[in-house]
Every structure is written in structure tokens, then in C-alpha cells.
Amino acid sequence: MGGPIRHGLYVLIAFVSAGLAWYYGIAWMQGGGNILNLPSFFLDAFRSGDAAAFLTVDILAAWIVYMIWVVPDAVRIGLGARTGWLFLVLSFIGTCFAFPLYLVRRERHLAKAGQTG
């Protein structure tokens, strides 16, 4: 799949998935959940059932790895620490939002620089 098509798909996934995730996140907060209390947020999700526990562990692990990786990667490829920190902060909206948007930014930067990544 070509870069522009893939990038468009990444952006679409970022916004649609963040919208859907926050739809349920807002419903959870209206039921008394506190999004600012991350341990409570993840424990509520984990305790909701086996499928929810599976997905909670999966996304939490992916988010932690993303947060460890994104700033050093941005520095390494020449985007700079500031860009890496921006995308780390965006991951608090959702990894589903920040990660695909970072991939678009990363791939466009590398293509412009004549690198492959």
C-alpha cells in the first residue's frame, strides 16, 4: 500500500478509534469513573471480565513500550525530543490516536530525509 494511502488510513484509524474509545471512556466517567486516576481506570477495566482483562493487559503493555520508545526514536531519526514528547503526551488521549499519527510523521520525515527507518 502506497505511502499516501497508508498514511490516510493511519490518520482515519487514529481519529475513529480515539472517538470510539472516548465514547466509552466518557460513559465510564459518567458512571463514576475518574480518568485522572489511572490505576483505578485500568483496574476497573481489568476486573470487567476475561476479555476486558486480556485487552487491558495488552494495551497497557503496548502503551508502556510506546512511551519508552517514542522519544528516543524521534531523537534518533532527527525529529527531536520535543516531537517525541508531544507524541508521548498525545498517547494520554489514546495509544490508538498517538501511535498511528506518530508513524505518519515518522515515515514522512524519513522519506524526506531519504532514509527508510
Short mmCIF file of C-alpha atoms in Angstrom, two decimals:
data_model
loop_
_atom_site.label_atom_id
_atom_site.label_comp_id
_atom_site.label_asym_id
_atom_site.label_seq_id
_atom_site.Cartn_x
_atom_site.Cartn_y
_atom_site.Cartn_z
CA MET A 1 0.00 0.00 0.00
CA GLY A 2 1.48 3.33 -1.06
CA GLY A 3 2.56 5.94 1.46
CA PRO A 4 -0.24 8.49 0.95
CA ILE A 5 -2.95 5.82 1.08
CA ARG A 6 -1.39 4.14 4.11
CA HIS A 7 -0.94 7.49 5.84
CA GLY A 8 -4.56 8.41 5.18
CA LEU A 9 -5.63 5.06 6.61
CA TYR A 10 -3.44 5.64 9.71
CA VAL A 11 -4.99 9.08 10.26
CA LEU A 12 -8.51 7.69 9.79
CA ILE A 13 -7.82 4.88 12.27
CA ALA A 14 -6.36 7.38 14.76
CA PHE A 15 -9.42 9.64 14.79
CA VAL A 16 -12.11 6.94 14.54
CA SER A 17 -10.54 4.76 17.23
CA ALA A 18 -9.96 7.71 19.58
CA GLY A 19 -13.57 8.82 19.07
CA LEU A 20 -14.90 5.34 19.83
CA ALA A 21 -12.57 4.87 22.80
CA TRP A 22 -13.57 8.21 24.30
CA TYR A 23 -17.26 7.49 23.73
CA TYR A 24 -16.89 4.57 26.14
CA GLY A 25 -14.47 6.45 28.37
CA ILE A 26 -16.98 9.26 28.85
CA ALA A 27 -19.73 6.74 29.61
CA TRP A 28 -17.44 5.16 32.21
CA MET A 29 -16.75 8.60 33.76
CA GLN A 30 -20.47 9.39 33.84
CA GLY A 31 -20.87 6.18 35.84
CA GLY A 32 -18.43 7.47 38.45
CA GLY A 33 -15.05 6.60 36.96
CA ASN A 34 -12.14 9.00 37.33
CA ILE A 35 -9.92 9.13 34.24
CA LEU A 36 -7.27 11.06 36.19
CA ASN A 37 -6.82 8.04 38.46
CA LEU A 38 -5.03 5.71 36.02
CA PRO A 39 -4.66 2.76 38.42
CA SER A 40 -8.42 2.86 39.07
CA PHE A 41 -9.11 3.14 35.35
CA PHE A 42 -7.03 0.10 34.46
CA LEU A 43 -8.25 -1.94 37.45
CA ASP A 44 -11.89 -1.26 36.55
CA ALA A 45 -11.22 -2.39 33.00
CA PHE A 46 -9.22 -5.42 34.17
CA ARG A 47 -11.97 -6.54 36.55
CA SER A 48 -14.73 -6.26 33.95
CA GLY A 49 -14.23 -9.79 32.65
CA ASP A 50 -11.72 -12.05 30.96
CA ALA A 51 -11.88 -10.37 27.55
CA ALA A 52 -11.57 -6.92 29.09
CA ALA A 53 -8.67 -8.11 31.25
CA PHE A 54 -6.91 -9.51 28.18
CA LEU A 55 -7.33 -6.25 26.28
CA THR A 56 -6.34 -4.16 29.30
CA VAL A 57 -3.06 -6.05 29.75
CA ASP A 58 -2.40 -5.95 26.00
CA ILE A 59 -2.94 -2.21 25.54
CA LEU A 60 -1.22 -1.30 28.81
CA ALA A 61 1.90 -3.20 27.72
CA ALA A 62 1.79 -1.61 24.26
CA TRP A 63 1.35 1.85 25.79
CA ILE A 64 4.30 1.39 28.16
CA VAL A 65 6.54 0.22 25.31
CA TYR A 66 5.36 3.14 23.15
CA MET A 67 6.16 5.63 25.91
CA ILE A 68 9.65 4.14 26.36
CA TRP A 69 10.29 4.10 22.58
CA VAL A 70 8.81 7.27 21.10
CA VAL A 71 11.11 9.99 22.49
CA PRO A 72 14.41 8.14 21.80
CA ASP A 73 13.14 7.17 18.34
CA ALA A 74 12.20 10.74 17.49
CA VAL A 75 15.66 11.91 18.59
CA ARG A 76 17.41 9.08 16.71
CA ILE A 77 15.76 9.82 13.37
CA GLY A 78 16.14 13.59 13.66
CA LEU A 79 12.62 14.69 14.64
CA GLY A 80 13.89 15.85 18.00
CA ALA A 81 12.97 15.26 21.62
CA ARG A 82 10.25 17.89 21.53
CA THR A 83 8.35 15.96 18.85
CA GLY A 84 8.82 12.73 20.77
CA TRP A 85 7.45 14.30 23.95
CA LEU A 86 4.50 15.73 22.01
CA PHE A 87 3.53 12.26 20.79
CA LEU A 88 4.09 10.78 24.25
CA VAL A 89 1.64 13.34 25.68
CA LEU A 90 -0.82 12.60 22.85
CA SER A 91 -0.80 8.96 23.95
CA PHE A 92 -2.80 10.03 27.02
CA ILE A 93 -5.65 10.71 24.57
CA GLY A 94 -5.09 7.14 23.45
CA THR A 95 -2.30 4.98 22.12
CA CYS A 96 -4.74 4.27 19.29
CA PHE A 97 -4.53 8.00 18.50
CA ALA A 98 -0.87 8.87 19.07
CA PHE A 99 0.82 5.82 17.58
CA PRO A 100 -0.64 5.96 14.06
CA LEU A 101 -0.14 9.74 13.93
CA TYR A 102 3.48 9.32 15.02
CA LEU A 103 4.00 6.68 12.32
CA VAL A 104 2.76 9.12 9.68
CA ARG A 105 5.06 11.87 10.97
CA ARG A 106 7.97 9.44 11.22
CA GLU A 107 7.53 7.95 7.75
CA ARG A 108 7.16 11.37 6.11
CA HIS A 109 10.26 12.65 7.90
CA LEU A 110 12.31 9.60 6.85
CA ALA A 111 11.10 9.83 3.25
CA LYS A 112 12.05 13.49 3.13
CA ALA A 113 15.47 12.69 4.58
CA GLY A 114 15.95 9.80 2.13
CA GLN A 115 16.03 7.18 4.88
CA THR A 116 13.98 4.01 5.32
CA GLY A 117 13.76 3.85 9.10
#
